[in-house]
Amino acid sequence: MTSQVRGVQLARLLGQWHALPGRRRSPDYAALAGAIRGLLADGRLPLGVRLPAERELAQALKISRTTVTAAYRQLRESGHLASRRGAGSWTMLPGNHRVTSTGLWTPVDDVDTIDLGVAALAAPPELVPAARAATEDLPRYLSGAGYHPTGIVELREAVARGYTDRGLPTSPDQIMVTSGTQHALDLVLRLALSPGAGVLVESPTYPNALAALAARRARIATHGLASDGAGWDADLLLGSIRQGRPKLAYLIPEFQNPTGHLMAGDLRERVVAAAHAAGTDLVVDESFVSLPLDGTPVPPPVATFDRHSRVISIGGMSKPYWGGLRIGWVRASAPQVQRLAAARVGVDMASPVLDQLVAVHLLAEASGIVADRRAQLTVQRDALLGALAERLPDWRVTVPRGGVTLWAELDGPISSALARATEEVGVRLAPGPRFGLDGTLERFLRLPFTLPAAELVEAVGRIAAVRYDLDRAARPQWREPAVIA
Ligand SMILES: Cc1ncc(COP(=O)(O)O)c(C=O)c1O
């Protein structure tokens, strides 16, 4: 699934490479090699892609071919490029560095620790009344065996109505209820992927999706998102699908975790068309779709543009309501839902009836509950942004227009070191490399705004306090494992 980046595409990614800091002292070829290394380290340029031929890049950058030749030579020498005569040059990291596991760690119950590793809100006040009402409903189900592999019909109806209200007509037999979005993803992957199949994901992306893909032995390729601006580079994304022809692409188009980006409507349409032409299935994770902030309009669901059952949408209750409910779903064609349900019987049979009834009651009050969540998230996001501007003014952040996380660009490749240091002052962080595949993304940090504003401000104060003596500090080890969600 090797894909190639063209000269004009790389030139666009490189931007003002000749004017980068420190540039004046280094020759052109070294500056170019440094800029390419920077793109690799930030995950903008994936590992294992073929770079343009020297002549092509020279033309695109309007520089001499000898400069590109010398830059590529330096990249080969530093272990960032592998070349074979006649076959081209591929990006890599020195020593074939790869993070070996995206594995799940167990949580700690340390009340003094501010946990910024998990991006999820505490339960809303409506949860307990909904649970009480659900127990009242339960007798209606008790005369049956209680196994509903696709979910109880009233929840499937409520979820289907949600899609229809978003402009995507959906019937209840197109919905399967799962035990969370993660479960939905795992089931879809079980059905759609054979071991070794190629999968395209965004970089950075949601770490537990990488874990699910690793469990299915997928061959993962990445599309690097810009930390600012539009996020997705349409040309590169469509090129990766057309050239790489992955079996499946996993995308988070609404308020992407971790960057917060929102994919524009026209790109959604083009991605679906490219996926259809390439024979690629699209798995669209809509975990954050109901959480736009600042009145940001959300484009139509990706599945709106699907005429060939290429798009499988997954979503759930965890982000707008509560992760502890463990209710998610898949929206697909009715035959696909039947196949998923058959696969699910071999896994967990069905989701708990009582929890599904709680979800029905919460969805009946969706507009009020979700409006309150959005108001809460707006206050918390603004408190976090304010604290960052005051205490860590060298960090660059793009204001997320929805979702629950922001993706900070740090003042150096310090994310993992910072996460180790903040453990000492009671702040748990999810460092940038956790959101990538290959040890890149050290200049980035995901910061969720799901905790109360005062805790976020306190956490930023503690982070700032350790940031400035990081270089002098000894390197403490992770003391305890943590869940990232
Ligand atoms: C993009 C994305 N998908 C899936 C999940 C998991 O959701 P659930 O709790 O519904 O399994 C999360 C949780 O953080 C997420 O951010």
Coordinates of C-alpha atoms and ligand atoms in Angstrom, one line a residue:
M1 CA 0.0 0.0 0.0
T2 CA 2.9 2.3 -0.7
S3 CA 1.8 5.7 -1.7
Q4 CA 3.8 8.4 -3.3
V5 CA 3.8 12.1 -2.6
R6 CA 4.2 14.3 -5.7
G7 CA 6.6 17.2 -6.0
V8 CA 3.9 19.8 -5.8
Q9 CA 2.3 18.1 -2.8
L10 CA 5.6 18.0 -0.9
A11 CA 6.3 21.6 -1.9
R12 CA 3.0 22.7 -0.4
L13 CA 3.7 20.8 2.8
L14 CA 7.2 22.3 3.0
G15 CA 5.7 25.8 2.7
Q16 CA 8.3 28.4 3.7
W17 CA 11.1 25.9 4.3
H18 CA 13.8 28.2 3.2
A19 CA 12.8 30.8 5.8
L20 CA 12.7 28.5 8.9
P21 CA 14.5 29.6 12.1
G22 CA 18.3 29.1 12.1
R23 CA 18.1 29.0 8.3
R24 CA 20.7 31.8 7.6
R25 CA 23.6 29.7 8.9
S26 CA 22.8 26.5 7.0
P27 CA 23.1 25.7 3.3
D28 CA 20.0 25.2 1.2
Y29 CA 20.3 21.4 1.1
A30 CA 20.6 21.2 4.9
A31 CA 17.5 23.5 5.4
L32 CA 15.5 21.3 3.0
A33 CA 16.5 18.1 4.7
G34 CA 15.7 19.7 8.1
A35 CA 12.3 20.8 6.9
I36 CA 11.5 17.2 5.6
R37 CA 12.7 15.8 8.9
G38 CA 10.3 18.2 10.7
L39 CA 7.4 17.1 8.5
L40 CA 8.2 13.4 9.5
A41 CA 8.5 14.2 13.1
D42 CA 5.2 16.0 13.2
G43 CA 3.4 13.2 11.4
R44 CA 2.5 15.4 8.4
L45 CA 4.5 13.2 6.1
P46 CA 3.8 9.6 6.8
L47 CA 6.5 6.9 7.1
G48 CA 6.9 4.6 4.2
V49 CA 5.7 7.0 1.5
R50 CA 7.8 7.4 -1.7
L51 CA 9.2 10.9 -2.1
P52 CA 9.2 12.6 -5.5
A53 CA 12.1 12.0 -7.8
E54 CA 14.9 14.6 -7.3
R55 CA 14.2 16.3 -10.6
E56 CA 10.5 16.6 -9.9
L57 CA 11.0 18.1 -6.4
A58 CA 13.6 20.5 -7.7
Q59 CA 11.1 21.7 -10.3
A60 CA 8.3 22.1 -7.8
L61 CA 10.6 24.0 -5.4
K62 CA 12.3 26.0 -8.2
I63 CA 15.7 25.0 -6.9
S64 CA 18.6 23.2 -8.4
R65 CA 18.5 19.4 -8.6
T66 CA 21.9 19.2 -6.8
T67 CA 20.3 20.8 -3.8
V68 CA 17.6 18.1 -3.7
T69 CA 20.2 15.4 -4.3
A70 CA 22.3 16.7 -1.4
A71 CA 19.2 17.0 0.9
Y72 CA 18.1 13.4 0.0
R73 CA 21.7 12.2 0.7
Q74 CA 21.7 13.8 4.1
L75 CA 18.3 12.3 4.9
R76 CA 19.7 8.9 3.9
E77 CA 22.7 9.4 6.1
S78 CA 20.5 10.4 9.1
G79 CA 18.3 7.4 8.6
H80 CA 15.2 9.3 7.4
L81 CA 15.2 8.0 3.9
A82 CA 15.7 4.6 2.3
S83 CA 16.5 4.4 -1.4
R84 CA 16.8 1.7 -4.0
R85 CA 18.2 2.4 -7.4
G86 CA 15.5 2.6 -10.0
A87 CA 12.7 2.2 -7.3
G88 CA 12.9 5.6 -5.5
S89 CA 13.2 6.8 -1.9
W90 CA 11.0 6.0 1.0
T91 CA 10.6 7.9 4.3
M92 CA 11.5 6.2 7.5
L93 CA 12.8 7.0 11.0
P94 CA 16.3 6.3 12.2
G95 CA 16.7 2.8 13.5
N96 CA 13.3 1.9 12.0
H97 CA 11.9 3.4 15.2
R98 CA 8.3 2.5 16.0
V99 CA 6.2 2.6 19.0
T100 CA 5.6 -1.0 19.6
S101 CA 2.2 -0.9 21.4
T102 CA -0.7 1.4 21.7
G103 CA -1.9 -0.9 24.5
L104 CA -4.4 0.0 27.1
W105 CA -3.2 0.8 30.6
T106 CA -5.2 0.5 33.8
P107 CA -6.5 3.6 35.5
V108 CA -5.4 4.9 38.9
D109 CA -7.8 6.2 41.6
D110 CA -5.6 8.9 42.9
V111 CA -7.7 11.8 44.0
D112 CA -4.9 14.3 43.9
T113 CA -4.0 13.6 40.3
I114 CA -5.7 15.7 37.6
D115 CA -6.2 13.3 34.8
L116 CA -5.9 15.0 31.4
G117 CA -5.3 11.6 29.8
V118 CA -9.1 10.9 29.5
A119 CA -11.3 13.1 27.3
A120 CA -14.7 12.4 28.7
L121 CA -17.2 14.4 30.9
A122 CA -18.6 13.3 34.2
A123 CA -22.3 12.1 34.0
P124 CA -25.0 14.7 33.5
P125 CA -27.6 15.3 36.3
E126 CA -30.3 13.7 34.1
L127 CA -28.6 10.3 34.3
V128 CA -30.0 9.1 37.6
P129 CA -33.6 10.1 36.8
A130 CA -33.2 8.3 33.4
A131 CA -31.9 5.2 35.2
R132 CA -34.9 5.3 37.5
A133 CA -37.3 5.6 34.6
A134 CA -35.6 2.8 32.8
T135 CA -36.2 0.4 35.7
E136 CA -39.9 1.3 35.5
D137 CA -39.8 0.2 31.8
L138 CA -37.9 -3.0 32.4
P139 CA -41.0 -5.3 33.2
R140 CA -42.0 -4.9 29.5
Y141 CA -38.9 -6.9 28.6
L142 CA -38.7 -9.4 31.4
S143 CA -41.0 -12.0 29.8
G144 CA -38.5 -12.5 26.9
A145 CA -34.9 -13.9 27.1
G146 CA -33.4 -10.5 26.9
Y147 CA -31.0 -11.1 24.0
H148 CA -31.3 -8.5 21.3
P149 CA -28.2 -8.8 19.1
T150 CA -29.1 -5.6 17.1
G151 CA -30.4 -3.8 20.2
I152 CA -33.9 -3.1 21.6
V153 CA -36.2 -1.7 19.0
E154 CA -37.0 1.5 20.8
L155 CA -33.3 2.5 21.1
R156 CA -32.7 1.6 17.4
E157 CA -35.7 3.8 16.5
A158 CA -34.4 6.7 18.6
V159 CA -30.9 6.5 17.1
A160 CA -32.4 6.2 13.5
R161 CA -34.4 9.3 14.2
G162 CA -31.2 11.1 15.2
Y163 CA -29.7 10.4 11.7
T164 CA -32.9 11.2 9.9
D165 CA -33.0 14.6 11.8
R166 CA -29.5 15.2 10.6
G167 CA -30.7 14.8 6.9
L168 CA -29.8 11.1 6.5
P169 CA -33.0 9.1 6.3
T170 CA -32.4 5.9 8.3
S171 CA -34.6 3.0 9.4
P172 CA -34.2 1.1 12.7
D173 CA -33.0 -2.0 10.8
Q174 CA -30.0 0.0 9.7
I175 CA -28.9 0.5 13.3
M176 CA -27.1 -2.0 15.5
V177 CA -26.7 -1.1 19.2
T178 CA -23.2 -1.9 20.6
S179 CA -21.5 -1.7 24.0
G180 CA -19.8 1.6 23.1
T181 CA -18.3 3.1 20.0
Q182 CA -15.1 1.1 20.6
H183 CA -17.1 -2.1 20.4
A184 CA -18.8 -0.9 17.2
L185 CA -15.3 -0.3 15.7
D186 CA -14.0 -3.7 16.7
L187 CA -17.0 -5.5 15.3
V188 CA -16.8 -3.6 12.0
L189 CA -13.1 -4.4 11.7
R190 CA -13.8 -8.1 12.5
L191 CA -16.2 -8.2 9.6
A192 CA -14.4 -6.0 7.1
L193 CA -10.7 -6.8 7.6
S194 CA -8.6 -9.9 7.0
P195 CA -5.1 -9.9 8.7
G196 CA -2.6 -7.8 6.9
A197 CA -5.2 -5.7 5.1
G198 CA -4.3 -2.1 4.5
V199 CA -6.1 0.6 6.5
L200 CA -5.7 4.4 6.2
V201 CA -6.1 6.5 9.4
E202 CA -5.5 10.1 10.2
S203 CA -2.3 11.1 12.0
P204 CA -2.8 12.0 14.8
T205 CA -5.8 9.8 15.6
Y206 CA -7.6 8.2 18.5
P207 CA -5.2 5.7 20.2
N208 CA -7.7 3.0 21.0
A209 CA -8.7 2.9 17.3
L210 CA -5.0 2.1 16.6
A211 CA -5.2 -0.6 19.3
A212 CA -8.3 -2.1 17.6
L213 CA -6.5 -2.0 14.2
A214 CA -3.4 -3.6 15.7
A215 CA -5.5 -6.4 17.2
R216 CA -6.8 -7.2 13.7
R217 CA -3.2 -7.0 12.4
A218 CA -4.0 -4.2 10.0
R219 CA -1.3 -2.7 7.8
I220 CA -1.7 0.9 8.8
A221 CA -1.0 3.9 6.6
T222 CA -1.4 7.5 7.8
H223 CA -2.7 10.8 6.4
G224 CA -1.0 13.6 8.3
L225 CA -3.4 16.3 9.5
A226 CA -2.2 19.9 9.7
S227 CA -2.3 21.2 13.3
D228 CA -3.9 24.4 12.1
G229 CA -6.1 25.4 9.2
A230 CA -8.3 22.9 7.5
G231 CA -6.6 19.8 9.0
W232 CA -7.1 17.4 6.1
D233 CA -5.2 18.1 2.9
A234 CA -7.7 17.2 0.3
D235 CA -5.2 16.4 -2.4
L236 CA -3.1 14.2 -0.3
L237 CA -6.0 12.4 1.4
L238 CA -7.7 11.6 -1.9
G239 CA -4.3 10.6 -3.4
S240 CA -3.6 8.2 -0.5
I241 CA -7.0 6.5 -1.1
R242 CA -6.6 6.4 -4.9
Q243 CA -3.0 5.2 -4.9
G244 CA -2.9 3.1 -1.7
R245 CA -6.4 1.5 -2.3
P246 CA -6.7 0.6 1.3
K247 CA -9.3 -1.9 2.2
L248 CA -10.7 0.5 4.8
A249 CA -10.2 4.1 5.9
Y250 CA -11.0 5.2 9.5
L251 CA -11.9 8.9 9.8
I252 CA -13.2 11.2 12.5
P253 CA -14.7 14.0 10.5
E254 CA -16.4 15.9 13.3
F255 CA -14.2 17.6 15.9
Q256 CA -11.5 15.0 15.3
N257 CA -9.9 13.4 18.3
P258 CA -7.3 14.8 19.1
T259 CA -7.1 17.9 16.8
G260 CA -10.7 19.2 17.0
H261 CA -10.8 19.6 13.2
L262 CA -14.1 19.6 11.3
M263 CA -14.1 18.2 7.8
A264 CA -15.8 20.4 5.2
G265 CA -18.8 19.2 3.3
D266 CA -17.2 19.2 -0.2
L267 CA -14.3 17.0 1.0
R268 CA -16.7 14.5 2.5
E269 CA -18.4 14.1 -0.9
R270 CA -15.0 13.7 -2.6
V271 CA -13.7 11.2 0.0
V272 CA -16.8 9.0 -0.6
A273 CA -16.4 9.2 -4.4
A274 CA -12.6 8.3 -4.1
A275 CA -13.3 5.5 -1.7
H276 CA -15.9 4.0 -4.0
A277 CA -13.5 4.2 -7.0
A278 CA -10.7 2.6 -5.0
G279 CA -12.8 -0.2 -3.4
T280 CA -12.2 1.3 0.1
D281 CA -14.8 1.0 2.9
L282 CA -15.1 4.1 5.0
V283 CA -15.6 3.8 8.7
V284 CA -16.7 7.2 10.0
D285 CA -16.5 7.7 13.7
E286 CA -19.1 10.4 14.7
S287 CA -18.3 10.3 18.4
F288 CA -18.3 14.1 18.7
V289 CA -20.9 15.1 16.1
S290 CA -23.4 16.5 18.6
L291 CA -20.9 18.8 20.3
P292 CA -20.3 21.8 18.0
L293 CA -19.4 24.9 20.0
D294 CA -19.8 28.6 19.1
G295 CA -22.9 27.8 16.9
T296 CA -20.5 26.1 14.4
P297 CA -22.6 24.5 11.6
V298 CA -21.9 20.8 11.0
P299 CA -21.8 19.6 7.4
P300 CA -24.1 16.7 6.3
P301 CA -23.1 13.2 7.6
V302 CA -20.4 11.5 5.4
A303 CA -22.9 8.7 4.7
T304 CA -25.2 11.3 2.9
F305 CA -22.9 11.1 -0.1
D306 CA -22.9 7.3 -0.1
R307 CA -24.8 5.5 -2.8
H308 CA -23.0 2.2 -2.7
S309 CA -23.0 1.1 1.0
R310 CA -19.3 2.1 1.3
V311 CA -19.8 4.1 4.5
I312 CA -20.3 2.6 7.9
S313 CA -21.0 5.2 10.5
I314 CA -20.3 4.6 14.2
G315 CA -21.2 6.7 17.2
G316 CA -22.4 6.5 20.8
M317 CA -23.5 8.1 24.0
S318 CA -20.0 8.4 25.7
K319 CA -19.1 12.0 24.7
P320 CA -22.4 13.9 24.9
Y321 CA -23.8 11.8 27.8
W322 CA -21.6 9.4 29.8
G323 CA -18.9 6.8 29.0
G324 CA -20.0 4.6 31.8
L325 CA -23.2 3.8 30.0
R326 CA -21.3 1.8 27.4
I327 CA -23.9 2.4 24.6
G328 CA -22.8 2.9 21.0
W329 CA -24.1 2.0 17.6
V330 CA -23.4 1.2 14.0
R331 CA -25.3 2.7 11.1
A332 CA -25.0 0.6 7.9
S333 CA -27.2 -1.0 5.3
A334 CA -29.7 -3.5 6.7
P335 CA -27.8 -6.6 5.3
Q336 CA -24.6 -5.3 6.8
V337 CA -26.3 -4.9 10.2
Q338 CA -27.5 -8.5 10.0
R339 CA -23.9 -9.7 9.3
L340 CA -22.6 -7.6 12.1
A341 CA -25.2 -9.0 14.5
A342 CA -24.2 -12.5 13.5
A343 CA -20.5 -11.7 14.2
R344 CA -21.5 -10.1 17.5
V345 CA -23.2 -13.3 18.7
G346 CA -19.8 -14.9 18.8
V347 CA -18.5 -12.0 21.0
D348 CA -21.0 -10.8 23.6
M349 CA -24.4 -11.8 22.3
A350 CA -26.1 -8.5 23.0
S351 CA -26.0 -5.2 25.0
P352 CA -27.7 -5.0 28.4
V353 CA -31.4 -4.2 28.1
L354 CA -31.4 -1.9 31.2
D355 CA -28.6 0.3 29.9
Q356 CA -30.3 0.6 26.5
L357 CA -33.5 1.7 28.3
V358 CA -31.5 4.4 30.1
A359 CA -30.1 5.5 26.7
V360 CA -33.7 5.8 25.4
H361 CA -34.7 8.1 28.2
L362 CA -31.6 10.3 27.8
L363 CA -32.1 10.5 24.0
A364 CA -35.7 11.6 24.6
E365 CA -34.2 14.7 26.4
A366 CA -31.3 15.0 24.0
S367 CA -31.8 18.7 23.0
G368 CA -31.7 20.0 26.6
I369 CA -29.0 17.7 27.9
V370 CA -26.7 18.3 24.9
A371 CA -27.3 22.1 25.0
D372 CA -26.1 22.1 28.6
R373 CA -23.0 20.0 27.7
R374 CA -22.1 22.4 25.0
A375 CA -22.4 25.3 27.3
Q376 CA -20.3 23.6 29.9
L377 CA -17.6 22.6 27.3
T378 CA -17.5 26.2 26.0
V379 CA -16.8 27.6 29.5
Q380 CA -14.2 24.9 30.1
R381 CA -12.5 25.3 26.7
D382 CA -12.2 29.0 27.2
A383 CA -10.8 28.6 30.7
L384 CA -8.2 26.2 29.3
L385 CA -7.3 28.6 26.4
G386 CA -7.0 31.5 28.8
A387 CA -4.7 29.6 31.2
L388 CA -2.5 28.4 28.3
A389 CA -2.3 32.0 26.9
E390 CA -1.3 33.3 30.3
R391 CA 1.1 30.5 31.5
L392 CA 2.4 28.9 28.4
P393 CA 2.3 31.7 25.8
D394 CA 4.9 30.0 23.5
W395 CA 2.5 27.1 22.8
R396 CA 0.3 27.4 19.7
V397 CA -3.3 26.3 19.8
T398 CA -6.0 26.4 17.2
V399 CA -9.3 27.1 18.9
P400 CA -11.4 24.0 18.5
R401 CA -15.0 24.7 17.3
G402 CA -16.4 21.6 18.9
G403 CA -15.6 18.3 20.6
V404 CA -13.7 18.0 23.8
T405 CA -10.0 18.4 23.0
L406 CA -7.4 20.8 21.8
W407 CA -4.1 19.9 20.2
A408 CA -1.4 22.1 21.4
E409 CA 1.8 22.7 19.4
L410 CA 4.6 22.9 22.0
D411 CA 7.7 24.9 22.1
G412 CA 9.9 21.9 21.4
P413 CA 9.8 18.1 20.9
I414 CA 9.1 17.6 24.6
S415 CA 5.7 16.0 24.9
S416 CA 6.8 12.6 26.4
A417 CA 9.4 14.2 28.7
L418 CA 6.8 16.7 29.8
A419 CA 4.2 13.9 30.5
R420 CA 6.8 12.2 32.7
A421 CA 7.7 15.4 34.5
T422 CA 4.0 16.3 35.2
E423 CA 3.4 12.9 36.8
E424 CA 5.6 14.2 39.6
V425 CA 3.2 17.2 40.2
G426 CA 0.0 15.2 39.9
V427 CA -1.0 15.8 36.3
R428 CA -1.5 13.0 33.9
L429 CA -1.0 13.9 30.3
A430 CA -1.5 12.0 27.0
P431 CA 1.7 12.9 25.1
G432 CA 1.6 13.5 21.3
P433 CA 3.2 10.2 20.3
R434 CA 0.3 8.3 21.8
F435 CA -1.8 9.6 18.9
G436 CA 0.5 8.4 16.2
L437 CA 2.0 5.2 15.1
D438 CA 5.7 5.7 14.9
G439 CA 7.0 7.7 17.7
T440 CA 6.4 11.0 15.9
L441 CA 4.3 13.9 17.2
E442 CA 6.7 14.8 20.1
R443 CA 5.9 18.6 19.5
F444 CA 2.2 18.1 20.3
L445 CA 0.0 17.5 23.3
R446 CA -3.7 16.7 23.5
L447 CA -5.5 18.7 26.2
P448 CA -9.1 17.8 26.9
F449 CA -11.5 20.3 28.4
T450 CA -13.7 17.9 30.1
L451 CA -12.8 18.7 33.7
P452 CA -14.2 21.6 35.6
A453 CA -12.6 25.0 34.7
A454 CA -10.8 25.4 38.1
E455 CA -9.1 22.0 37.7
L456 CA -8.0 22.9 34.1
V457 CA -6.5 26.1 35.3
E458 CA -4.7 24.4 38.2
A459 CA -3.4 21.7 35.8
V460 CA -2.0 24.3 33.4
G461 CA -0.3 26.0 36.3
R462 CA 1.4 22.8 37.3
I463 CA 2.4 22.0 33.7
A464 CA 3.9 25.4 33.3
A465 CA 5.8 25.1 36.5
V466 CA 7.6 21.9 35.4
R467 CA 7.9 23.0 31.8
Y468 CA 10.5 25.6 32.5
D469 CA 12.9 23.3 34.4
L470 CA 12.3 20.3 32.2
D471 CA 15.8 20.4 30.7
R472 CA 17.4 20.3 34.1
A473 CA 15.1 17.8 35.7
A474 CA 16.0 14.2 36.1
R475 CA 13.9 11.8 34.0
P476 CA 11.3 10.2 36.3
Q477 CA 9.7 7.0 34.9
W478 CA 6.0 6.5 34.5
R479 CA 4.9 5.4 37.9
E480 CA 1.5 4.0 37.1
P481 CA -0.3 3.1 34.0
A482 CA -3.3 5.1 32.7
V483 CA -6.2 4.9 30.4
I484 CA -6.3 7.2 27.4
A485 CA -9.8 7.7 26.0
Ligands
LIG1 C1 -12.9 9.1 18.3 C2 -13.4 8.1 19.4 N1 -14.0 7.0 19.1 C3 -14.4 6.1 20.1 C4 -14.2 6.4 21.4 C5 -14.7 5.4 22.4 O1 -16.0 5.7 22.7 P1 -16.9 4.7 23.6 O2 -16.7 5.1 25.0 O3 -18.3 4.9 23.1 O4 -16.5 3.3 23.3 C6 -13.7 7.6 21.8 C7 -13.5 7.9 23.2 O5 -12.7 8.7 23.6 C8 -13.2 8.5 20.8 O6 -12.7 9.7 21.1

